[in-house]
Amino acid sequence: MYIYNSASRKKEEFIPHTAGRVNMYTCGPTVYHYAHIGNLRTYIMEDVLEKYLRFTGLDVRRVMNITDVGHLTSDGDTGDDKMLKGAKREHKTVMEIAKYYTDAFFDDCKKLNIKMPDVVEPATHCIDEFIKVISALLEKGYAYEAGGNIYFDTSKLDKYYIFNDFREEDLDVGVREGVEADDNKKNKADFVLWFTKSKFEDQELKWDSPWGLGYPGWHIECSCISMKHLGEYLDLHCGGIDNQFPHHTNEIAQSEAFLGHPWCKYWFHVHHLNTNDGKMSKSKGEFLTVSLLEQKGYDPLAYRFFCLQSHYRKTLEFSWENLDNAAAAYAKLVARIAPLYGNTDEEDVDDAKFNELVNKFREALDGDLNTAQAITVLYDVLKADTNNATKREAVEHFDYVLSIGLAEAAKKLLSEKAKENSGEDIPEEVNELVKQRAEARKAKDFAKADELRTKITELGYIVEETRQGTVIRKA
Ligand code: AMP
Ligand code: ZN
């Protein structure tokens, strides 16, 4: 597989450190509010990547953190503490907020067919690991204490900026965020590893440390949680594009300073989902969540389909119109797949044809996870010159990766149609006429069949022949 590596800024062949195994880490949510559908775009595309790696036969171990401490509103060391903000907003404790929104996040994931990572670890469970790594960084001279906090010293690195070419002047947080720059920092890019002298006097969660009572900065959690569960060599690190700087840049700085060798080889970044009215922002009242989509009558899987129609390295524009188009295309796709499940006790799978289709599917995803192309291959399956058993097998294999619930939705559609056909709510008189019409058709007495159809119509019902059989419905 070829994948765009943000660290080298080019497409590279994906070769894990240990043949056959993939150590994969994904930055998890900050659980101070519901995830918006932009956040979930990132998790959907990461889910496709994980499942595709598994599809190719690799043994993936995926770890995700839950940020329940340390993340400030600016992503750097300025602004408010997000968790504290959530707790104040809802008059709850930080831990109550964390529990509620962690559960809500995984509920959303379930609705979107996003698989649970192998390991999910909240930051607050790993304080000892953070202290261990920060102590080692201090010992090695990569960190310093100033004004009561512990900072990482970015001037100790040969190369700090990995994903972009920032200059020190660009990092004037005082100008950028409209807040005071931190005078304790020796260099503008330095970042907090541990807060003791907090600017948040009401910080709820504090732990003892060699530097006094305090709490960790945001970035240290991902390095430590990754190393705790995946060891010294990480194959693949994922996140949204906004995580590149400062979060992932800082993760690399501290991990490699601690380990003394390169840490993670491939960096996968999903570009943003945007709206033109800022509805993606959690700070602006009503924002776009999976529940909101459901309230408006959308199947969450139609949103997943919408995401898959675009490449993960392109900004995706959200609008209700765009979602409507995706939902209609998804419904059409399901309706085209449904007949494959009409009669399932026929031929064997044609292995040669099946492999040909799988190869096309792999070609699409091997090229930097081109999901839009993979969906085109799905349509090719439906058009393919082969039997239904082969088509079903291909659809189900592809849907292991795409996870848009195709077989379930197709079967559901069929059973709904069957229910309609069984004429449950249809008056006995109409059912009798339909039966007589079927007999007339069987006997090729089409004049009589037409006459019966007219009678049925006069009683306010329509009888139709479809690919799924005879359908009767109210006119
Ligand atoms: P957070 O809960 O803020 O820590 O973000 C969770 C994930 O969502 C991170 O990987 C972010 O990079 C990603 N993310 C944030 N905003 C968007 C967006 N508008 N579109 C796609 N991904 C996003
Ligand atoms: Zn992270």
Short mmCIF file of C-alpha atoms and ligand atoms in Angstrom, two decimals:
data_model
loop_
_atom_site.label_atom_id
_atom_site.label_comp_id
_atom_site.label_asym_id
_atom_site.label_seq_id
_atom_site.Cartn_x
_atom_site.Cartn_y
_atom_site.Cartn_z
CA MET A 1 0.00 0.00 0.00
CA TYR A 2 1.14 3.53 -0.74
CA ILE A 3 0.21 6.15 1.76
CA TYR A 4 0.90 9.87 2.01
CA ASN A 5 3.27 10.40 4.90
CA SER A 6 2.93 13.94 6.25
CA ALA A 7 6.37 13.65 7.86
CA SER A 8 8.20 13.07 4.54
CA ARG A 9 5.51 14.98 2.63
CA LYS A 10 5.27 12.32 -0.03
CA LYS A 11 3.49 9.07 -0.84
CA GLU A 12 5.47 6.13 0.45
CA GLU A 13 5.09 2.39 0.43
CA PHE A 14 3.76 1.31 3.80
CA ILE A 15 6.29 -1.06 5.37
CA PRO A 16 5.79 -1.71 9.09
CA HIS A 17 8.74 -2.01 11.47
CA THR A 18 7.94 -5.68 12.15
CA ALA A 19 6.77 -7.60 9.09
CA GLY A 20 3.07 -8.44 9.28
CA ARG A 21 2.32 -6.28 12.34
CA VAL A 22 1.15 -2.69 12.56
CA ASN A 23 1.39 -0.55 15.66
CA MET A 24 -1.19 2.16 15.13
CA TYR A 25 -1.99 5.11 17.35
CA THR A 26 -4.84 7.58 17.00
CA CYS A 27 -5.39 10.75 18.96
CA GLY A 28 -8.70 10.34 20.74
CA PRO A 29 -11.33 12.94 21.55
CA THR A 30 -11.21 15.65 24.17
CA VAL A 31 -14.27 14.63 26.13
CA TYR A 32 -15.69 17.98 27.21
CA HIS A 33 -18.54 17.97 24.70
CA TYR A 34 -20.12 15.83 21.99
CA ALA A 35 -17.94 15.02 19.01
CA HIS A 36 -19.01 17.02 15.97
CA ILE A 37 -19.32 15.33 12.61
CA GLY A 38 -15.99 16.94 11.59
CA ASN A 39 -14.19 15.10 14.39
CA LEU A 40 -16.04 11.99 13.28
CA ARG A 41 -14.88 12.38 9.69
CA THR A 42 -11.37 11.90 11.02
CA TYR A 43 -12.38 8.80 13.00
CA ILE A 44 -14.26 7.34 10.03
CA MET A 45 -11.24 7.65 7.73
CA GLU A 46 -8.91 6.24 10.39
CA ASP A 47 -11.34 3.34 10.79
CA VAL A 48 -11.23 2.65 7.05
CA LEU A 49 -7.44 2.75 7.15
CA GLU A 50 -7.29 0.31 10.06
CA LYS A 51 -9.77 -2.07 8.46
CA TYR A 52 -8.02 -1.91 5.12
CA LEU A 53 -4.68 -2.80 6.71
CA ARG A 54 -6.40 -5.76 8.36
CA PHE A 55 -8.06 -6.64 5.02
CA THR A 56 -4.60 -6.94 3.45
CA GLY A 57 -3.66 -9.48 6.11
CA LEU A 58 -1.75 -7.28 8.54
CA ASP A 59 -2.12 -7.78 12.25
CA VAL A 60 -3.06 -4.32 13.52
CA ARG A 61 -2.91 -3.23 17.13
CA ARG A 62 -4.59 0.13 17.55
CA VAL A 63 -4.42 2.36 20.60
CA MET A 64 -6.41 5.52 21.30
CA ASN A 65 -6.22 7.96 24.18
CA ILE A 66 -9.07 9.84 25.76
CA THR A 67 -8.10 13.41 26.59
CA ASP A 68 -9.66 14.09 29.96
CA VAL A 69 -7.02 16.50 31.27
CA GLY A 70 -4.58 19.14 30.04
CA HIS A 71 -6.06 20.27 26.70
CA LEU A 72 -6.38 24.05 26.56
CA THR A 73 -8.65 25.88 24.16
CA SER A 74 -5.74 27.16 22.05
CA ASP A 75 -4.04 23.75 21.47
CA GLY A 76 -0.90 25.41 22.86
CA ASP A 77 -0.38 26.45 26.46
CA THR A 78 -2.82 29.31 26.42
CA GLY A 79 -6.56 29.73 26.76
CA ASP A 80 -8.95 27.90 29.09
CA ASP A 81 -8.85 24.30 30.18
CA LYS A 82 -11.41 22.54 27.96
CA MET A 83 -12.50 19.98 30.56
CA LEU A 84 -12.98 22.66 33.21
CA LYS A 85 -15.00 24.68 30.75
CA GLY A 86 -17.28 21.69 30.13
CA ALA A 87 -17.69 21.03 33.85
CA LYS A 88 -18.61 24.66 34.56
CA ARG A 89 -21.04 24.75 31.65
CA GLU A 90 -22.95 21.77 33.00
CA HIS A 91 -22.38 22.23 36.74
CA LYS A 92 -20.75 18.82 37.02
CA THR A 93 -17.36 17.50 38.03
CA VAL A 94 -14.67 17.06 35.39
CA MET A 95 -14.82 13.28 35.81
CA GLU A 96 -18.61 13.24 35.37
CA ILE A 97 -18.20 15.25 32.18
CA ALA A 98 -15.44 12.94 30.96
CA LYS A 99 -17.50 9.81 31.58
CA TYR A 100 -20.62 11.20 29.93
CA TYR A 101 -18.89 12.42 26.77
CA THR A 102 -16.63 9.38 26.46
CA ASP A 103 -19.75 7.19 26.39
CA ALA A 104 -21.43 9.58 23.95
CA PHE A 105 -18.37 9.41 21.67
CA PHE A 106 -18.42 5.62 21.53
CA ASP A 107 -22.19 5.62 20.96
CA ASP A 108 -21.60 7.83 17.94
CA CYS A 109 -18.79 5.56 16.77
CA LYS A 110 -21.10 2.57 16.99
CA LYS A 111 -23.74 4.29 14.90
CA LEU A 112 -21.11 5.07 12.29
CA ASN A 113 -19.70 1.51 12.30
CA ILE A 114 -16.37 2.75 13.67
CA LYS A 115 -14.64 -0.15 15.35
CA MET A 116 -13.52 0.19 18.96
CA PRO A 117 -9.70 0.44 19.13
CA ASP A 118 -7.91 -2.49 20.78
CA VAL A 119 -6.85 -0.23 23.63
CA VAL A 120 -8.59 2.93 24.86
CA GLU A 121 -6.74 4.74 27.62
CA PRO A 122 -7.79 7.95 29.39
CA ALA A 123 -4.93 10.34 30.12
CA THR A 124 -5.84 10.49 33.82
CA HIS A 125 -4.97 6.77 34.13
CA CYS A 126 -1.35 7.31 33.13
CA ILE A 127 -0.02 10.01 35.45
CA ASP A 128 2.86 7.76 36.63
CA GLU A 129 4.00 7.20 33.04
CA PHE A 130 3.95 10.96 32.36
CA ILE A 131 6.01 11.66 35.46
CA LYS A 132 8.52 8.98 34.46
CA VAL A 133 9.03 10.38 30.95
CA ILE A 134 9.14 14.03 32.11
CA SER A 135 11.72 13.12 34.78
CA ALA A 136 13.86 11.42 32.12
CA LEU A 137 13.58 14.46 29.83
CA LEU A 138 14.75 16.70 32.69
CA GLU A 139 17.65 14.37 33.38
CA LYS A 140 18.69 14.30 29.73
CA GLY A 141 18.59 18.09 29.57
CA TYR A 142 15.62 18.31 27.20
CA ALA A 143 13.35 19.92 29.76
CA TYR A 144 13.62 22.71 32.32
CA GLU A 145 11.69 24.11 35.23
CA ALA A 146 10.57 27.72 35.12
CA GLY A 147 8.02 29.63 37.15
CA GLY A 148 6.89 26.35 38.72
CA ASN A 149 6.09 24.58 35.41
CA ILE A 150 8.16 22.04 33.46
CA TYR A 151 8.83 22.94 29.82
CA PHE A 152 10.29 21.07 26.88
CA ASP A 153 13.29 22.92 25.46
CA THR A 154 12.85 22.89 21.68
CA SER A 155 16.24 24.56 21.11
CA LYS A 156 17.87 21.25 22.09
CA LEU A 157 16.63 19.60 18.91
CA ASP A 158 18.33 19.66 15.50
CA LYS A 159 14.96 19.71 13.81
CA TYR A 160 11.77 20.63 15.61
CA TYR A 161 9.31 21.48 12.80
CA ILE A 162 8.41 18.26 11.01
CA PHE A 163 5.21 18.92 9.10
CA ASN A 164 5.67 22.56 8.17
CA ASP A 165 8.29 25.26 7.96
CA PHE A 166 7.30 27.63 10.69
CA ARG A 167 9.64 30.30 11.96
CA GLU A 168 9.89 31.35 15.59
CA GLU A 169 8.19 34.67 14.79
CA ASP A 170 5.07 32.81 13.62
CA LEU A 171 4.61 31.48 17.10
CA ASP A 172 3.85 34.72 18.84
CA VAL A 173 1.00 33.33 20.89
CA GLY A 174 0.41 36.69 22.51
CA VAL A 175 -0.52 38.15 19.14
CA ARG A 176 -2.26 35.05 17.80
CA GLU A 177 -4.54 34.25 20.68
CA GLY A 178 -5.00 37.66 22.25
CA VAL A 179 -3.53 36.41 25.52
CA GLU A 180 -0.30 37.02 27.38
CA ALA A 181 2.72 35.10 26.09
CA ASP A 182 4.25 32.81 28.71
CA ASP A 183 7.41 34.62 29.93
CA ASN A 184 8.75 31.44 31.50
CA LYS A 185 9.48 29.92 28.12
CA LYS A 186 13.08 30.14 26.92
CA ASN A 187 11.98 29.75 23.29
CA LYS A 188 8.62 30.59 21.82
CA ALA A 189 8.09 27.02 20.60
CA ASP A 190 8.75 25.46 24.03
CA PHE A 191 5.74 23.74 25.52
CA VAL A 192 4.50 22.71 28.93
CA LEU A 193 5.02 19.12 30.05
CA TRP A 194 3.70 19.62 33.57
CA PHE A 195 1.82 22.52 35.12
CA THR A 196 2.33 23.14 38.80
CA LYS A 197 1.98 26.87 39.05
CA SER A 198 -1.33 26.78 37.33
CA LYS A 199 -3.03 29.80 35.93
CA PHE A 200 -6.20 27.82 36.69
CA GLU A 201 -6.46 28.08 40.43
CA ASP A 202 -9.70 26.12 40.37
CA GLN A 203 -8.21 23.20 38.43
CA GLU A 204 -10.06 20.20 39.81
CA LEU A 205 -7.65 17.40 39.02
CA LYS A 206 -4.16 17.63 40.50
CA TRP A 207 -1.58 14.99 41.26
CA ASP A 208 1.56 14.85 43.33
CA SER A 209 4.76 15.01 41.32
CA PRO A 210 8.46 15.61 42.01
CA TRP A 211 7.76 19.24 41.03
CA GLY A 212 4.77 19.78 43.27
CA LEU A 213 1.02 19.32 42.99
CA GLY A 214 -0.03 19.74 39.39
CA TYR A 215 -1.27 18.21 36.15
CA PRO A 216 0.14 17.24 32.75
CA GLY A 217 0.22 19.29 29.58
CA TRP A 218 -1.77 17.94 26.66
CA HIS A 219 0.97 16.61 24.37
CA ILE A 220 2.75 14.28 26.78
CA GLU A 221 -0.26 11.95 27.05
CA CYS A 222 -0.13 10.67 23.49
CA SER A 223 3.61 9.92 23.57
CA CYS A 224 3.30 8.06 26.86
CA ILE A 225 0.10 6.14 26.09
CA SER A 226 1.51 5.09 22.74
CA MET A 227 4.82 3.91 24.24
CA LYS A 228 3.03 2.17 27.11
CA HIS A 229 0.99 -0.04 24.79
CA LEU A 230 2.95 -0.13 21.55
CA GLY A 231 6.57 0.08 22.63
CA GLU A 232 9.43 2.14 21.22
CA TYR A 233 8.56 1.87 17.54
CA LEU A 234 5.30 3.15 16.20
CA ASP A 235 4.34 2.43 12.59
CA LEU A 236 1.43 4.73 12.09
CA HIS A 237 0.13 7.78 13.92
CA CYS A 238 -3.17 9.38 12.91
CA GLY A 239 -5.16 12.49 13.63
CA GLY A 240 -6.91 15.45 12.07
CA ILE A 241 -4.81 17.91 10.09
CA ASP A 242 -4.99 20.50 12.91
CA ASN A 243 -3.11 18.04 15.13
CA GLN A 244 0.05 18.42 13.03
CA PHE A 245 1.10 21.52 14.87
CA PRO A 246 1.70 21.88 17.71
CA HIS A 247 0.37 18.55 19.01
CA HIS A 248 2.10 15.98 16.78
CA THR A 249 5.20 18.11 16.38
CA ASN A 250 5.54 18.14 20.17
CA GLU A 251 4.81 14.42 20.45
CA ILE A 252 7.71 13.70 18.10
CA ALA A 253 10.01 16.10 19.96
CA GLN A 254 9.46 14.58 23.37
CA SER A 255 9.21 10.92 22.26
CA GLU A 256 12.43 10.97 20.26
CA ALA A 257 14.27 12.96 22.94
CA PHE A 258 13.17 10.34 25.48
CA LEU A 259 13.87 7.29 23.32
CA GLY A 260 17.06 8.53 21.66
CA HIS A 261 15.97 7.16 18.27
CA PRO A 262 13.32 7.77 15.60
CA TRP A 263 9.86 6.94 16.90
CA CYS A 264 7.01 6.87 14.37
CA LYS A 265 7.49 6.30 10.65
CA TYR A 266 4.15 7.19 9.03
CA TRP A 267 1.91 10.15 9.87
CA PHE A 268 -1.63 10.07 8.51
CA HIS A 269 -3.64 13.29 8.68
CA VAL A 270 -7.26 13.70 7.73
CA HIS A 271 -8.28 17.08 6.37
CA HIS A 272 -11.18 18.97 7.84
CA LEU A 273 -14.87 18.90 7.29
CA ASN A 274 -16.01 22.51 7.00
CA THR A 275 -19.24 24.40 6.78
CA ASN A 276 -19.58 27.94 5.52
CA ASP A 277 -21.40 29.03 8.67
CA GLY A 278 -18.99 27.81 11.35
CA LYS A 279 -21.46 25.15 12.63
CA MET A 280 -18.55 22.81 13.24
CA SER A 281 -17.39 24.74 16.27
CA LYS A 282 -18.33 23.35 19.67
CA SER A 283 -18.19 26.82 21.18
CA LYS A 284 -21.04 28.16 19.03
CA GLY A 285 -24.22 26.67 20.49
CA GLU A 286 -25.91 24.21 18.12
CA PHE A 287 -23.24 22.30 16.26
CA LEU A 288 -23.39 19.32 13.98
CA THR A 289 -23.58 16.02 15.82
CA VAL A 290 -24.67 12.52 14.88
CA SER A 291 -27.80 12.99 17.02
CA LEU A 292 -28.70 16.11 15.08
CA LEU A 293 -28.38 14.16 11.81
CA GLU A 294 -30.65 11.48 13.23
CA GLN A 295 -33.17 14.04 14.44
CA LYS A 296 -33.32 15.36 10.90
CA GLY A 297 -34.02 11.86 9.62
CA TYR A 298 -30.61 10.86 8.28
CA ASP A 299 -29.13 7.43 8.70
CA PRO A 300 -25.65 7.92 10.27
CA LEU A 301 -24.31 5.48 7.67
CA ALA A 302 -25.39 7.87 4.93
CA TYR A 303 -22.98 10.36 6.57
CA ARG A 304 -20.25 7.72 6.55
CA PHE A 305 -20.97 7.14 2.84
CA PHE A 306 -20.74 10.91 2.29
CA CYS A 307 -17.26 10.92 3.89
CA LEU A 308 -16.09 7.95 1.83
CA GLN A 309 -17.03 9.70 -1.40
CA SER A 310 -14.13 12.15 -0.91
CA HIS A 311 -10.43 11.70 -0.46
CA TYR A 312 -9.23 12.12 3.12
CA ARG A 313 -6.57 14.62 2.05
CA LYS A 314 -9.11 17.07 0.69
CA THR A 315 -11.16 19.48 2.73
CA LEU A 316 -14.75 18.30 2.66
CA GLU A 317 -17.52 20.88 2.41
CA PHE A 318 -20.57 20.00 4.45
CA SER A 319 -24.01 21.24 3.45
CA TRP A 320 -27.44 19.69 3.88
CA GLU A 321 -27.71 19.56 0.12
CA ASN A 322 -24.46 17.61 -0.17
CA LEU A 323 -25.63 15.23 2.53
CA ASP A 324 -29.01 14.81 0.79
CA ASN A 325 -27.21 13.83 -2.41
CA ALA A 326 -25.08 11.30 -0.56
CA ALA A 327 -28.11 9.89 1.28
CA ALA A 328 -29.99 9.48 -2.02
CA ALA A 329 -26.99 7.78 -3.64
CA TYR A 330 -26.64 5.49 -0.63
CA ALA A 331 -30.33 4.50 -0.76
CA LYS A 332 -30.01 3.81 -4.49
CA LEU A 333 -26.96 1.68 -3.93
CA VAL A 334 -28.76 -0.37 -1.28
CA ALA A 335 -31.75 -0.78 -3.61
CA ARG A 336 -29.43 -2.11 -6.31
CA ILE A 337 -27.80 -4.55 -3.91
CA ALA A 338 -31.10 -5.84 -2.46
CA PRO A 339 -31.99 -8.15 -5.39
CA LEU A 340 -28.71 -10.02 -4.81
CA TYR A 341 -30.25 -11.30 -1.60
CA GLY A 342 -33.57 -12.29 -3.19
CA ASN A 343 -32.53 -15.83 -3.96
CA THR A 344 -29.41 -16.97 -2.14
CA ASP A 345 -29.44 -20.71 -2.75
CA GLU A 346 -28.03 -20.69 -6.25
CA GLU A 347 -24.59 -20.91 -7.83
CA ASP A 348 -21.12 -21.05 -6.30
CA VAL A 349 -18.82 -18.04 -6.11
CA ASP A 350 -16.78 -17.60 -9.25
CA ASP A 351 -13.33 -17.33 -7.66
CA ALA A 352 -11.58 -15.90 -10.70
CA LYS A 353 -14.14 -13.13 -11.08
CA PHE A 354 -14.18 -12.48 -7.34
CA ASN A 355 -10.39 -12.11 -7.24
CA GLU A 356 -10.48 -9.78 -10.22
CA LEU A 357 -12.95 -7.52 -8.37
CA VAL A 358 -10.94 -7.67 -5.13
CA ASN A 359 -7.81 -6.68 -7.02
CA LYS A 360 -9.56 -3.61 -8.40
CA PHE A 361 -10.75 -2.71 -4.91
CA ARG A 362 -7.24 -3.11 -3.52
CA GLU A 363 -5.77 -1.04 -6.31
CA ALA A 364 -8.04 1.83 -5.25
CA LEU A 365 -7.16 1.67 -1.57
CA ASP A 366 -3.49 0.86 -2.16
CA GLY A 367 -3.26 4.28 -3.81
CA ASP A 368 -3.33 6.38 -0.67
CA LEU A 369 -6.69 5.11 0.54
CA ASN A 370 -8.76 6.28 -2.39
CA THR A 371 -12.18 5.50 -0.92
CA ALA A 372 -14.09 7.30 -3.68
CA GLN A 373 -12.43 4.99 -6.19
CA ALA A 374 -13.23 1.99 -3.98
CA ILE A 375 -16.91 2.96 -4.11
CA THR A 376 -16.70 3.07 -7.90
CA VAL A 377 -15.44 -0.51 -7.78
CA LEU A 378 -18.49 -1.37 -5.71
CA TYR A 379 -20.69 -0.19 -8.58
CA ASP A 380 -18.50 -2.23 -10.94
CA VAL A 381 -19.41 -5.30 -8.90
CA LEU A 382 -23.09 -4.67 -9.52
CA LYS A 383 -22.48 -4.29 -13.25
CA ALA A 384 -20.11 -7.26 -13.47
CA ASP A 385 -20.85 -10.16 -15.75
CA THR A 386 -21.12 -12.79 -13.03
CA ASN A 387 -23.61 -14.55 -10.77
CA ASN A 388 -25.24 -13.12 -7.64
CA ALA A 389 -23.24 -15.31 -5.27
CA THR A 390 -19.99 -13.74 -6.54
CA LYS A 391 -21.43 -10.25 -6.32
CA ARG A 392 -22.66 -10.79 -2.78
CA GLU A 393 -19.29 -12.14 -1.72
CA ALA A 394 -17.53 -9.08 -3.21
CA VAL A 395 -19.97 -6.60 -1.67
CA GLU A 396 -19.57 -8.17 1.78
CA HIS A 397 -15.78 -8.28 1.54
CA PHE A 398 -15.57 -4.65 0.50
CA ASP A 399 -18.02 -3.66 3.18
CA TYR A 400 -15.77 -5.10 5.86
CA VAL A 401 -13.55 -2.11 5.01
CA LEU A 402 -16.13 0.49 3.98
CA SER A 403 -18.56 -0.49 6.77
CA ILE A 404 -21.66 1.14 5.37
CA GLY A 405 -23.89 -1.75 6.41
CA LEU A 406 -24.73 -2.82 2.85
CA ALA A 407 -25.82 -6.42 3.42
CA GLU A 408 -27.94 -5.50 6.46
CA ALA A 409 -29.57 -2.56 4.69
CA ALA A 410 -30.22 -4.64 1.57
CA LYS A 411 -31.82 -7.45 3.59
CA LYS A 412 -33.90 -4.95 5.54
CA LEU A 413 -35.15 -3.41 2.32
CA LEU A 414 -36.06 -6.84 0.99
CA SER A 415 -37.98 -7.77 4.09
CA GLU A 416 -39.86 -4.46 4.00
CA LYS A 417 -40.80 -5.17 0.41
CA ALA A 418 -41.84 -8.70 1.34
CA LYS A 419 -44.04 -7.28 4.06
CA GLU A 420 -45.65 -4.98 1.53
CA ASN A 421 -46.06 -7.94 -0.79
CA SER A 422 -47.65 -10.10 1.85
CA GLY A 423 -50.42 -7.53 1.88
CA GLU A 424 -50.65 -7.30 5.66
CA ASP A 425 -52.78 -4.15 5.68
CA ILE A 426 -54.47 -4.80 2.37
CA PRO A 427 -58.22 -5.59 2.45
CA GLU A 428 -59.14 -9.22 1.86
CA GLU A 429 -61.15 -8.28 -1.25
CA VAL A 430 -58.06 -6.67 -2.87
CA ASN A 431 -55.83 -9.60 -1.91
CA GLU A 432 -58.33 -11.99 -3.53
CA LEU A 433 -58.30 -9.96 -6.76
CA VAL A 434 -54.49 -9.87 -6.74
CA LYS A 435 -54.46 -13.65 -6.34
CA GLN A 436 -56.87 -14.12 -9.23
CA ARG A 437 -54.78 -11.74 -11.35
CA ALA A 438 -51.64 -13.75 -10.62
CA GLU A 439 -53.45 -16.92 -11.71
CA ALA A 440 -54.69 -15.22 -14.89
CA ARG A 441 -51.15 -14.07 -15.69
CA LYS A 442 -49.85 -17.55 -15.08
CA ALA A 443 -52.46 -18.89 -17.50
CA LYS A 444 -51.38 -16.14 -19.92
CA ASP A 445 -54.91 -14.72 -19.86
CA PHE A 446 -53.69 -11.13 -20.00
CA ALA A 447 -57.09 -9.65 -20.85
CA LYS A 448 -58.48 -11.04 -17.61
CA ALA A 449 -55.36 -9.93 -15.73
CA ASP A 450 -55.86 -6.36 -16.99
CA GLU A 451 -59.51 -6.43 -16.07
CA LEU A 452 -58.61 -7.50 -12.54
CA ARG A 453 -55.96 -4.80 -12.31
CA THR A 454 -58.62 -2.20 -13.20
CA LYS A 455 -60.87 -3.55 -10.44
CA ILE A 456 -57.98 -3.33 -7.97
CA THR A 457 -57.33 0.26 -9.05
CA GLU A 458 -60.98 1.13 -8.59
CA LEU A 459 -60.71 -0.10 -5.00
CA GLY A 460 -57.82 2.39 -4.47
CA TYR A 461 -54.81 0.06 -4.78
CA ILE A 462 -51.94 -0.27 -7.22
CA VAL A 463 -50.45 -3.58 -8.20
CA GLU A 464 -46.96 -3.59 -9.73
CA GLU A 465 -44.44 -6.13 -10.94
CA THR A 466 -40.94 -5.31 -9.63
CA ARG A 467 -37.63 -7.16 -9.59
CA GLN A 468 -38.53 -8.31 -6.11
CA GLY A 469 -41.93 -9.65 -7.20
CA THR A 470 -45.50 -8.32 -7.08
CA VAL A 471 -46.01 -5.24 -4.93
CA ILE A 472 -49.41 -3.94 -3.82
CA ARG A 473 -49.74 -0.47 -2.32
CA LYS A 474 -52.33 2.18 -1.71
CA ALA A 475 -52.84 4.48 -4.70
P1 AMP B 1 -10.60 16.94 19.71
O1 AMP B 1 -11.78 16.22 20.35
O2 AMP B 1 -10.79 18.40 19.59
O3 AMP B 1 -9.31 16.58 20.40
O4 AMP B 1 -10.50 16.41 18.21
C1 AMP B 1 -10.66 15.07 17.87
C2 AMP B 1 -10.14 14.82 16.46
O5 AMP B 1 -10.93 15.51 15.49
C3 AMP B 1 -8.71 15.28 16.24
O6 AMP B 1 -8.03 14.27 15.51
C4 AMP B 1 -8.86 16.54 15.43
O7 AMP B 1 -7.73 16.77 14.64
C5 AMP B 1 -10.07 16.21 14.58
N1 AMP B 1 -10.82 17.38 14.07
C6 AMP B 1 -11.10 18.55 14.71
N2 AMP B 1 -11.87 19.36 13.93
C7 AMP B 1 -12.10 18.68 12.77
C8 AMP B 1 -12.83 18.96 11.54
N3 AMP B 1 -13.51 20.09 11.36
N4 AMP B 1 -12.81 18.02 10.57
C9 AMP B 1 -12.14 16.85 10.72
N5 AMP B 1 -11.45 16.52 11.85
C10 AMP B 1 -11.42 17.41 12.86
ZN ZN B 2 -2.67 13.07 20.54
#
